[in-house]
Amino acid sequence: MTDLFTRHLPLLESALKALETREFWTPFPEVPSGKIYGETAKDEGESTYAALLGTAFDLPGHPEEGRVGAEVSPWGPALGITYPAATPETLIAASGAAAPGLAEASVEARTGALLEALMRLNRMSFLLGHATMHTTGQAFAMAFQAGGPHAQDRGLEALAMAYSELTRSARDAVWEKPQGRHAPLVIEKHWTLVPRGIALTVGCNTFPTWNGYPGIFASLATGNPVIVKPHPRAILPLALTVRVLREVFAEAGLPQDAVLLAADAPGAEITKELATHERVALIDYTGSTAFADWIRTNSRAQVFTEEAGVNSVTITGTSDFAGMCANLAFSLSLYSGQMCTSPQNLYIPRDGIETDKGHKSFDEVASGVTAAIDALLSDPDRAAGVCGTIVNPATLERISAARGAGRVVRDSGQTGHGRSATPLLVAVEGEDGPQNDECFGPVSFLVPCDSAEEAIARAAGIARRKGAITAALYATDDALVARAARAFAQAGVNLSVNLTGNIYVNQSAAFSDFHVTGANPAGNASLTDSAFVAPRFRRVMIRWPKAA
């Protein structure tokens, strides 16, 4: 096990450095290239995925009291995979039995095993890409990145932050206090790192690994066994992850049951039973605010959440109108607005804005964004590659309802591939309306405001009240940008200014961007800062007088 830590120490040291500098760094290339992953990696990933379809997923030694599995790809076919299932009590008992062995392992032992697991997961990124594609509805290129390398980046980021916190203070010390003419007081002290207990990761349907890995790796690194509860429509990516972790732990002499899969079926979920169990001490949750509120009310655990929010774009002026429209078109279309970072509300001065193409009225701004979306999605294959599919049929119902909210500027259509929907743009008037709540999916509301200052105030205000993970601003007045920066900072939301190239407000980079601030209702945790990992363990001291 020490060999694993030594083997991967250069990787860990590079990750620790990146956490400090916040510069671009990744050990896991995001390009699905045979030159990087091996000439046969693409075919092997696809064939391995195909071989899993219609089979019983194998997790050697895992508790099993039945089989569940009802995943259907939003691209069309049912997966037909079944997974081992067990009652919450069985899972809790197995996790509790594994807890002492994991806690007693050294920080280096746990860290080395987790680094090895990340390396193995990276080598199977093509398989994870297909698994993510057919459970989330993302197009393959995005599924490869988000389900593979980018998720691995986030897992490594959490692991490195945990290692930093675990090793920040000395474990042993000799405390010597002078006593004037008398002999000094000399005390020997030792601190034990004590994990909090069983951790529960509640996975989401849209980004099961990207959102799941930070909590999983942070908890395991700090010595807490983890029960991974996937969304019943997106089990496979996390099941593959659990299998790799269990394999590595077994080889490293760590308890396999420190990582368990809590698979369940739609309509028969076991999330509530697990979340409210008295032995569950930590919960990582991604999903609706309503269920997050339920967990907070009913669970005794320390809860880390990413919840619903209303992300906004404030448009007050631009020196690159075409570039702005193209950038927004991609942001609004990417994965059909099913990203927690996707923009929803566009706040625009009623009298229009100044641009490099002259004055543009409110309607001309709306038309410019619409034309850019139409151009981006003009080819059906490219449209499918950008928009992916709709993972939850309820999203289609939200699109239908949103059409009646105001004046339809651009209607939603289909790409012709899978269950799909392109962006719907609706202009809405007034302070009240559906724009004041998250409308998850490819729906955006264009909101006319009396001035640029009012547009900023409304965008920052809704972030403060309802929560937001991202905010974007287009402006040519530096003083206005400075005022907006203060307003959005006070609202606790990250701000992107004048994005016109190949960087989009949707994107969040590991080791550089803190994903979610924890400072507004969109979530109480940030991926990944010290506050995300430090509460997962405690330091307990023993001290005694030093022998003369």
Coordinates of C-alpha atoms in Angstrom, one line a residue:
M1 CA 0.0 0.0 0.0
T2 CA 2.9 2.4 0.8
D3 CA 4.2 1.5 -2.6
L4 CA 1.0 2.9 -4.2
F5 CA 1.4 6.2 -2.3
T6 CA 5.1 6.4 -3.3
R7 CA 4.2 5.5 -6.9
H8 CA 1.6 8.3 -7.2
L9 CA 3.3 10.9 -5.0
P10 CA 4.4 13.1 -7.9
L11 CA 0.7 13.2 -9.0
L12 CA -0.4 14.2 -5.6
E13 CA 2.3 16.8 -5.3
S14 CA 1.3 18.4 -8.6
A15 CA -2.4 18.4 -7.5
L16 CA -1.4 20.1 -4.2
K17 CA 0.5 22.8 -6.1
A18 CA -2.4 23.3 -8.4
L19 CA -4.7 23.9 -5.5
E20 CA -2.5 26.7 -4.4
T21 CA -1.8 28.4 -7.7
R22 CA -5.3 27.9 -9.3
E23 CA -3.6 27.7 -12.7
F24 CA -4.6 25.4 -15.4
W25 CA -3.5 21.8 -14.7
T26 CA -4.9 18.4 -15.3
P27 CA -3.4 14.9 -15.4
F28 CA -6.4 13.5 -17.2
P29 CA -6.6 14.6 -20.9
E30 CA -10.2 15.6 -22.0
V31 CA -9.7 14.7 -25.6
P32 CA -11.0 11.2 -26.5
S33 CA -7.9 10.5 -28.7
G34 CA -6.3 7.1 -29.4
K35 CA -2.9 8.9 -29.3
I36 CA -3.6 9.6 -25.6
Y37 CA -5.6 6.7 -24.4
G38 CA -4.4 4.0 -26.8
E39 CA -5.3 3.2 -30.3
T40 CA -7.7 0.4 -29.2
A41 CA -9.2 2.3 -26.3
K42 CA -12.2 3.6 -28.2
D43 CA -13.3 0.3 -29.6
E44 CA -12.6 -1.5 -26.3
G45 CA -14.7 1.0 -24.4
E46 CA -17.6 0.6 -26.8
S47 CA -17.4 -3.2 -26.9
T48 CA -17.1 -3.4 -23.1
Y49 CA -20.2 -1.2 -22.7
A50 CA -22.1 -3.3 -25.2
A51 CA -21.1 -6.5 -23.4
L52 CA -22.7 -5.1 -20.2
L53 CA -26.1 -4.6 -21.7
G54 CA -28.7 -7.1 -20.6
T55 CA -26.5 -8.7 -18.0
A56 CA -26.2 -8.9 -14.2
F57 CA -23.6 -6.4 -13.2
D58 CA -20.9 -8.2 -11.1
L59 CA -19.7 -6.7 -7.8
P60 CA -17.7 -9.5 -6.1
G61 CA -18.3 -9.8 -2.4
H62 CA -21.0 -7.1 -2.4
P63 CA -24.1 -7.6 -0.2
E64 CA -26.9 -8.9 -2.4
E65 CA -30.5 -9.6 -1.4
G66 CA -32.0 -9.1 -4.9
R67 CA -31.5 -7.4 -8.2
V68 CA -32.7 -4.1 -9.6
G69 CA -32.2 -2.1 -12.7
A70 CA -34.5 -0.1 -15.0
E71 CA -32.2 2.2 -16.9
V72 CA -33.4 3.4 -20.4
S73 CA -31.1 5.4 -22.6
P74 CA -32.6 8.8 -23.6
W75 CA -31.1 8.0 -26.9
G76 CA -33.5 5.0 -27.2
P77 CA -32.6 1.5 -26.0
A78 CA -33.1 0.0 -22.5
L79 CA -29.8 -1.0 -20.9
G80 CA -31.3 -4.2 -19.4
I81 CA -28.6 -4.3 -16.7
T82 CA -29.4 -5.4 -13.2
Y83 CA -27.4 -4.6 -10.1
P84 CA -27.0 -6.2 -6.6
A85 CA -29.5 -4.7 -4.2
A86 CA -29.8 -4.9 -0.4
T87 CA -31.9 -3.3 2.3
P88 CA -30.7 -0.1 4.0
E89 CA -30.0 -2.1 7.2
T90 CA -27.9 -4.6 5.4
L91 CA -25.9 -1.8 3.7
I92 CA -25.5 0.1 7.0
A93 CA -24.3 -3.0 8.8
A94 CA -21.7 -3.8 6.1
S95 CA -20.5 -0.3 6.0
G96 CA -20.2 -0.1 9.8
A97 CA -18.3 -3.3 9.9
A98 CA -15.8 -1.9 7.3
A99 CA -15.4 1.4 9.2
P100 CA -12.8 0.5 11.8
G101 CA -10.4 -1.0 9.2
L102 CA -10.6 2.1 7.0
A103 CA -10.2 4.5 9.9
E104 CA -7.2 2.6 11.2
A105 CA -5.4 2.7 7.9
S106 CA -2.8 5.4 7.5
V107 CA -3.6 8.6 5.6
E108 CA -0.9 7.5 3.1
A109 CA -2.5 4.0 2.7
R110 CA -5.9 5.5 1.9
T111 CA -4.5 8.2 -0.3
G112 CA -2.4 5.8 -2.3
A113 CA -5.3 3.5 -3.0
L114 CA -7.6 6.3 -4.1
L115 CA -4.9 7.7 -6.4
E116 CA -4.6 4.3 -8.0
A117 CA -8.3 4.1 -8.4
L118 CA -8.4 7.4 -10.2
M119 CA -5.7 6.2 -12.6
R120 CA -7.7 3.1 -13.4
L121 CA -10.8 5.0 -13.8
N122 CA -9.0 7.3 -16.3
R123 CA -7.9 4.3 -18.3
M124 CA -11.5 3.3 -18.7
S125 CA -12.8 6.7 -19.7
F126 CA -14.3 5.5 -23.0
L127 CA -16.4 3.0 -21.1
L128 CA -17.4 5.6 -18.6
G129 CA -18.2 7.9 -21.6
H130 CA -20.7 5.4 -23.0
A131 CA -22.1 4.6 -19.6
T132 CA -22.7 8.4 -19.0
M133 CA -24.0 9.0 -22.5
H134 CA -26.7 6.3 -22.2
T135 CA -27.8 7.2 -18.6
T136 CA -27.7 11.0 -18.8
G137 CA -28.5 11.6 -22.4
Q138 CA -25.4 13.7 -23.0
A139 CA -23.8 13.4 -26.4
F140 CA -20.7 11.2 -26.4
A141 CA -18.0 13.9 -26.5
M142 CA -19.5 15.7 -23.5
A143 CA -20.2 12.4 -21.7
F144 CA -16.6 11.3 -22.2
Q145 CA -15.3 14.5 -20.7
A146 CA -17.9 15.0 -17.9
G147 CA -18.2 11.3 -17.0
G148 CA -14.5 10.6 -17.3
P149 CA -11.5 13.1 -17.2
H150 CA -13.4 16.1 -15.7
A151 CA -15.0 13.9 -13.0
Q152 CA -11.6 12.4 -12.3
D153 CA -10.2 15.9 -12.0
R154 CA -12.8 16.7 -9.4
G155 CA -12.2 13.5 -7.5
L156 CA -8.4 14.2 -7.4
E157 CA -9.1 17.8 -6.3
A158 CA -11.1 16.6 -3.4
L159 CA -8.5 13.9 -2.5
A160 CA -5.7 16.4 -2.6
M161 CA -7.6 18.9 -0.5
A162 CA -8.4 16.1 2.0
Y163 CA -4.8 15.1 2.2
S164 CA -3.7 18.7 2.8
E165 CA -6.2 19.1 5.7
L166 CA -5.3 15.7 7.2
T167 CA -1.6 16.5 7.2
R168 CA -1.8 20.2 8.0
S169 CA -1.0 19.8 11.7
A170 CA 1.5 17.6 13.4
R171 CA 0.3 14.3 14.8
D172 CA 2.8 14.3 17.6
A173 CA 4.3 17.1 19.7
V174 CA 6.3 17.8 22.8
W175 CA 4.8 20.8 24.6
E176 CA 7.2 22.5 26.9
K177 CA 6.2 25.5 29.0
P178 CA 8.8 27.4 31.0
Q179 CA 8.1 27.7 34.8
G180 CA 10.7 30.4 35.8
R181 CA 13.0 29.0 38.5
H182 CA 11.2 25.6 38.4
A183 CA 11.6 22.9 35.9
P184 CA 9.5 23.4 32.8
L185 CA 6.2 21.6 32.3
V186 CA 6.8 19.0 29.6
I187 CA 3.8 17.2 28.0
E188 CA 3.8 14.7 25.2
K189 CA 0.8 14.9 22.9
H190 CA -0.6 12.8 20.2
W191 CA -3.6 13.5 18.0
T192 CA -5.8 10.8 16.4
L193 CA -7.7 11.6 13.2
V194 CA -11.2 10.3 13.8
P195 CA -13.6 10.0 10.9
R196 CA -17.2 11.2 11.4
G197 CA -18.8 7.9 10.4
I198 CA -20.7 6.4 7.5
A199 CA -21.1 8.7 4.4
L200 CA -23.9 8.7 1.9
T201 CA -23.5 10.1 -1.6
V202 CA -26.8 10.7 -3.3
G203 CA -26.1 10.8 -7.0
C204 CA -28.0 12.8 -9.7
N205 CA -29.3 11.8 -13.1
T206 CA -27.4 14.4 -15.1
F207 CA -23.8 14.3 -13.9
P208 CA -23.5 11.2 -11.7
T209 CA -19.7 11.0 -11.6
W210 CA -18.8 14.7 -11.9
N211 CA -21.0 15.6 -9.0
G212 CA -20.5 12.3 -7.1
Y213 CA -16.7 12.0 -7.1
P214 CA -15.9 15.0 -4.8
G215 CA -17.9 13.6 -1.9
I216 CA -16.9 10.0 -2.5
F217 CA -13.2 10.7 -2.6
A218 CA -13.2 13.3 0.2
S219 CA -15.0 10.9 2.6
L220 CA -12.9 7.9 1.8
A221 CA -9.7 9.9 2.1
T222 CA -10.7 11.0 5.5
G223 CA -11.5 7.5 6.6
N224 CA -15.3 7.4 6.3
P225 CA -16.9 4.4 4.5
V226 CA -19.2 5.5 1.7
I227 CA -22.6 4.2 0.5
V228 CA -23.1 5.4 -3.1
K229 CA -26.8 5.8 -3.8
P230 CA -27.1 6.5 -7.6
H231 CA -30.2 7.9 -9.2
P232 CA -32.1 4.9 -10.4
R233 CA -32.0 6.1 -14.0
A234 CA -28.2 6.6 -13.9
I235 CA -26.7 3.7 -11.9
L236 CA -24.0 2.4 -14.3
P237 CA -21.4 5.1 -14.2
L238 CA -21.3 5.0 -10.4
A239 CA -21.5 1.2 -10.3
L240 CA -18.4 1.0 -12.5
T241 CA -16.7 3.4 -10.1
V242 CA -17.7 1.4 -7.0
R243 CA -16.3 -1.7 -8.7
V244 CA -13.0 -0.1 -9.3
L245 CA -12.7 1.2 -5.8
R246 CA -13.6 -2.1 -4.3
E247 CA -11.0 -3.9 -6.5
V248 CA -8.3 -1.5 -5.5
F249 CA -9.2 -1.6 -1.8
A250 CA -9.1 -5.4 -1.8
E251 CA -5.7 -5.5 -3.5
A252 CA -4.4 -2.8 -1.0
G253 CA -5.6 -4.6 2.1
L254 CA -8.4 -2.1 2.8
P255 CA -12.0 -3.3 3.5
Q256 CA -13.9 -3.7 0.3
D257 CA -17.2 -2.8 2.0
A258 CA -15.8 0.7 2.7
V259 CA -17.5 1.4 -0.7
L260 CA -21.0 0.1 -1.3
L261 CA -23.6 0.5 -4.0
A262 CA -27.1 1.3 -2.9
A263 CA -28.9 0.5 -6.2
D264 CA -32.7 0.9 -6.2
A265 CA -35.6 1.1 -8.6
P266 CA -37.8 4.1 -9.6
G267 CA -40.7 4.4 -7.2
A268 CA -38.9 2.2 -4.7
E269 CA -36.0 4.4 -3.7
I270 CA -34.2 3.8 -0.4
T271 CA -32.7 7.3 -0.1
K272 CA -34.9 8.4 2.8
E273 CA -34.2 5.3 4.8
L274 CA -30.5 5.7 4.3
A275 CA -30.4 9.5 4.9
T276 CA -32.3 9.2 8.2
H277 CA -30.4 6.3 9.6
E278 CA -28.7 7.2 12.9
R279 CA -25.4 5.8 11.8
V280 CA -25.1 8.0 8.7
A281 CA -23.0 11.0 9.6
L282 CA -22.3 12.6 6.3
I283 CA -24.5 13.2 3.2
D284 CA -23.4 14.6 -0.2
Y285 CA -26.5 15.5 -2.2
T286 CA -27.1 17.0 -5.6
G287 CA -30.7 17.7 -6.7
S288 CA -33.8 19.7 -5.9
T289 CA -34.1 22.1 -3.1
A290 CA -37.3 20.5 -1.9
F291 CA -35.5 17.2 -1.2
A292 CA -32.5 19.0 0.2
D293 CA -34.9 20.7 2.7
W294 CA -36.3 17.3 3.6
I295 CA -32.9 15.9 4.3
R296 CA -31.9 18.8 6.4
T297 CA -35.2 18.5 8.4
N298 CA -35.1 14.8 8.9
S299 CA -31.4 13.7 9.0
R300 CA -28.9 14.1 11.8
A301 CA -26.0 14.1 9.4
Q302 CA -23.7 16.8 8.2
V303 CA -25.1 17.7 4.8
F304 CA -23.2 19.0 1.8
T305 CA -25.6 20.1 -1.0
E306 CA -25.8 21.4 -4.5
E307 CA -29.4 22.5 -5.2
A308 CA -31.6 24.4 -7.6
G309 CA -30.8 27.9 -8.6
V310 CA -31.6 30.6 -11.2
N311 CA -28.5 31.5 -13.2
S312 CA -28.6 34.7 -15.1
V313 CA -27.0 36.7 -17.9
T314 CA -27.1 40.5 -17.7
I315 CA -26.6 42.3 -21.0
T316 CA -25.9 46.0 -20.8
G317 CA -23.6 46.4 -23.8
T318 CA -20.9 44.6 -25.8
S319 CA -17.9 45.4 -28.1
D320 CA -18.5 42.1 -29.9
F321 CA -22.2 41.6 -30.6
A322 CA -21.7 38.5 -32.9
G323 CA -19.3 36.9 -30.5
M324 CA -21.7 37.5 -27.5
C325 CA -24.6 36.0 -29.4
A326 CA -22.6 33.0 -30.5
N327 CA -21.3 32.4 -27.0
L328 CA -24.7 32.6 -25.5
A329 CA -26.1 30.3 -28.2
F330 CA -23.7 27.6 -27.2
S331 CA -24.3 28.1 -23.5
L332 CA -28.1 28.0 -23.9
S333 CA -27.9 24.9 -26.1
L334 CA -25.3 22.8 -24.4
Y335 CA -26.9 19.6 -23.0
S336 CA -30.2 21.3 -23.5
G337 CA -29.9 23.5 -20.5
Q338 CA -29.6 20.5 -18.1
M339 CA -26.4 21.7 -16.5
C340 CA -26.5 23.3 -13.0
T341 CA -24.5 26.1 -14.5
S342 CA -26.7 26.8 -17.6
P343 CA -28.1 30.3 -17.9
Q344 CA -31.8 30.8 -17.5
N345 CA -32.7 34.5 -17.2
L346 CA -31.4 37.1 -19.6
Y347 CA -31.8 40.6 -18.2
I348 CA -31.7 43.3 -20.9
P349 CA -32.4 47.0 -20.8
R350 CA -35.8 47.8 -22.3
D351 CA -34.3 50.5 -24.5
G352 CA -31.6 48.2 -25.9
I353 CA -27.8 48.3 -25.7
E354 CA -24.8 49.8 -27.4
T355 CA -22.7 47.4 -29.4
D356 CA -19.9 47.4 -32.0
K357 CA -22.7 47.1 -34.6
G358 CA -24.5 50.2 -33.3
H359 CA -27.5 50.4 -31.0
K360 CA -29.5 47.2 -30.7
S361 CA -33.0 47.3 -29.4
F362 CA -34.3 44.7 -26.9
D363 CA -35.9 42.8 -29.8
E364 CA -32.7 43.0 -31.9
V365 CA -30.7 41.5 -29.0
A366 CA -33.3 38.7 -28.8
S367 CA -33.2 38.2 -32.5
G368 CA -29.4 38.1 -32.5
V369 CA -29.3 35.3 -29.9
T370 CA -32.0 33.4 -31.7
A371 CA -30.2 33.6 -35.0
A372 CA -27.0 32.4 -33.4
I373 CA -28.8 29.4 -31.9
D374 CA -30.4 28.6 -35.2
A375 CA -27.0 28.8 -37.0
L376 CA -25.4 26.6 -34.3
L377 CA -28.1 23.9 -34.6
S378 CA -28.7 24.1 -38.3
D379 CA -27.1 20.7 -38.9
P380 CA -29.1 17.9 -37.2
D381 CA -26.0 15.9 -36.3
R382 CA -24.2 18.9 -34.8
A383 CA -27.4 19.8 -33.0
A384 CA -27.5 16.4 -31.4
G385 CA -23.9 16.7 -30.5
V386 CA -24.4 20.0 -28.7
C387 CA -27.9 19.5 -27.2
G388 CA -27.8 15.8 -26.4
T389 CA -31.1 14.5 -25.3
I390 CA -33.7 15.2 -22.5
V391 CA -32.9 12.9 -19.6
N392 CA -36.3 13.4 -17.8
P393 CA -39.6 13.4 -19.7
A394 CA -40.9 15.9 -17.1
T395 CA -38.6 18.5 -18.8
L396 CA -40.7 18.4 -21.9
E397 CA -43.7 19.3 -19.8
R398 CA -41.9 22.3 -18.4
I399 CA -41.1 23.4 -21.9
S400 CA -44.7 23.2 -22.9
A401 CA -45.8 25.2 -19.9
A402 CA -43.2 27.8 -20.4
R403 CA -44.5 28.7 -23.8
G404 CA -47.5 30.3 -22.1
A405 CA -45.4 32.5 -19.8
G406 CA -44.9 35.3 -22.4
R407 CA -44.0 36.1 -25.9
V408 CA -42.2 33.2 -27.6
V409 CA -39.1 34.6 -29.2
R410 CA -37.7 31.2 -30.3
D411 CA -39.7 28.0 -30.1
S412 CA -38.2 24.7 -29.0
G413 CA -37.8 22.0 -31.6
Q414 CA -36.2 18.6 -31.9
T415 CA -32.8 17.6 -33.2
G416 CA -34.1 14.3 -34.7
H417 CA -32.0 12.2 -32.4
G418 CA -33.4 10.6 -29.2
R419 CA -35.7 12.5 -26.9
S420 CA -34.6 16.0 -27.7
A421 CA -35.5 19.7 -27.4
T422 CA -33.7 22.8 -28.6
P423 CA -33.7 26.1 -26.6
L424 CA -37.0 27.9 -26.0
L425 CA -36.7 31.7 -25.6
V426 CA -39.6 33.5 -24.0
A427 CA -39.8 37.3 -23.4
V428 CA -41.6 38.0 -20.1
E429 CA -42.8 41.3 -18.5
G430 CA -43.2 42.2 -14.9
E431 CA -41.6 41.2 -11.6
D432 CA -43.6 38.0 -11.1
G433 CA -43.6 34.9 -13.3
P434 CA -41.8 31.6 -13.9
Q435 CA -38.5 33.4 -14.3
N436 CA -38.4 33.6 -10.5
D437 CA -37.9 29.9 -10.1
E438 CA -35.6 27.3 -11.7
C439 CA -37.1 26.0 -14.9
F440 CA -34.7 23.1 -15.5
G441 CA -34.1 22.4 -19.1
P442 CA -33.7 24.3 -22.4
V443 CA -35.9 27.3 -21.3
S444 CA -34.7 30.8 -21.0
F445 CA -36.6 34.0 -20.2
L446 CA -35.7 37.3 -21.7
V447 CA -36.6 40.0 -19.1
P448 CA -36.8 43.7 -20.1
C449 CA -35.5 46.1 -17.5
D450 CA -35.7 49.9 -17.2
S451 CA -31.9 50.4 -17.0
A452 CA -28.6 48.6 -16.9
E453 CA -28.5 49.2 -13.1
E454 CA -31.9 47.6 -12.7
A455 CA -30.9 44.6 -14.8
I456 CA -27.9 44.0 -12.5
A457 CA -30.0 44.5 -9.4
R458 CA -32.6 42.0 -10.5
A459 CA -30.0 39.4 -11.6
A460 CA -28.1 39.7 -8.3
G461 CA -31.3 39.8 -6.3
I462 CA -32.6 36.6 -7.7
A463 CA -29.3 34.9 -7.0
R464 CA -29.4 36.1 -3.4
R465 CA -33.1 34.9 -3.0
K466 CA -33.3 31.8 -5.0
G467 CA -29.7 30.8 -5.4
A468 CA -27.4 30.7 -8.5
I469 CA -24.2 28.9 -9.4
T470 CA -23.2 31.1 -12.3
A471 CA -23.9 34.7 -13.4
A472 CA -22.7 36.4 -16.6
L473 CA -22.4 40.0 -17.5
Y474 CA -21.8 41.8 -20.8
A475 CA -20.8 45.4 -20.4
T476 CA -18.5 48.1 -21.9
D477 CA -18.4 50.4 -18.9
D478 CA -15.6 49.5 -16.5
A479 CA -17.3 51.4 -13.7
L480 CA -20.5 49.4 -14.3
V481 CA -18.5 46.2 -14.3
A482 CA -17.0 47.1 -10.9
R483 CA -20.5 47.9 -9.4
A484 CA -21.8 44.6 -10.8
A485 CA -18.9 42.6 -9.4
R486 CA -19.7 44.0 -5.9
A487 CA -23.4 43.2 -6.3
F488 CA -22.8 39.6 -7.5
A489 CA -20.2 39.0 -4.8
Q490 CA -22.7 40.1 -2.1
A491 CA -25.2 37.7 -3.7
G492 CA -22.6 34.9 -3.3
V493 CA -22.4 34.0 -7.0
N494 CA -19.5 33.6 -9.3
L495 CA -19.4 36.1 -12.2
S496 CA -18.1 35.8 -15.7
V497 CA -17.7 39.0 -17.7
N498 CA -17.7 39.5 -21.5
L499 CA -17.3 35.9 -22.6
T500 CA -17.2 35.8 -26.4
G501 CA -14.8 33.0 -27.3
N502 CA -14.5 29.4 -26.5
I503 CA -14.9 29.8 -22.7
Y504 CA -18.5 29.5 -21.6
V505 CA -20.3 30.4 -18.4
N506 CA -21.4 26.7 -18.1
Q507 CA -17.8 25.5 -17.7
S508 CA -16.3 24.9 -14.2
A509 CA -12.6 23.9 -14.1
A510 CA -11.3 21.7 -11.4
F511 CA -8.2 23.0 -9.4
S512 CA -9.1 26.6 -10.5
D513 CA -12.8 27.3 -10.2
F514 CA -14.6 26.8 -6.9
H515 CA -17.8 25.2 -8.1
V516 CA -20.7 26.6 -6.1
T517 CA -19.8 29.2 -3.5
G518 CA -21.9 27.9 -0.6
A519 CA -22.9 31.6 -0.1
N520 CA -26.4 31.5 -1.6
P521 CA -29.4 29.0 -1.6
A522 CA -28.0 27.1 -4.7
G523 CA -25.8 25.0 -2.3
N524 CA -24.1 25.0 1.0
A525 CA -20.8 23.4 -0.1
S526 CA -18.1 24.4 -2.6
L527 CA -16.2 22.0 -4.8
T528 CA -13.6 21.9 -3.6
D529 CA -12.5 24.0 -0.6
S530 CA -11.2 23.2 2.8
A531 CA -14.7 23.6 4.3
F532 CA -15.9 20.7 2.1
V533 CA -13.4 18.2 3.5
A534 CA -12.4 19.4 7.0
P535 CA -15.8 18.6 8.6
R536 CA -15.4 14.9 7.6
F537 CA -13.0 14.2 10.4
R538 CA -12.0 15.4 13.9
R539 CA -8.7 15.5 15.8
V540 CA -8.8 13.9 19.2
M541 CA -5.9 14.3 21.6
I542 CA -4.1 12.1 24.2
R543 CA -1.4 13.7 26.4
W544 CA 0.8 12.7 29.2
P545 CA 3.7 14.1 31.2
K546 CA 7.0 13.3 29.5
A547 CA 9.2 11.0 31.5
A548 CA 12.4 12.7 32.9

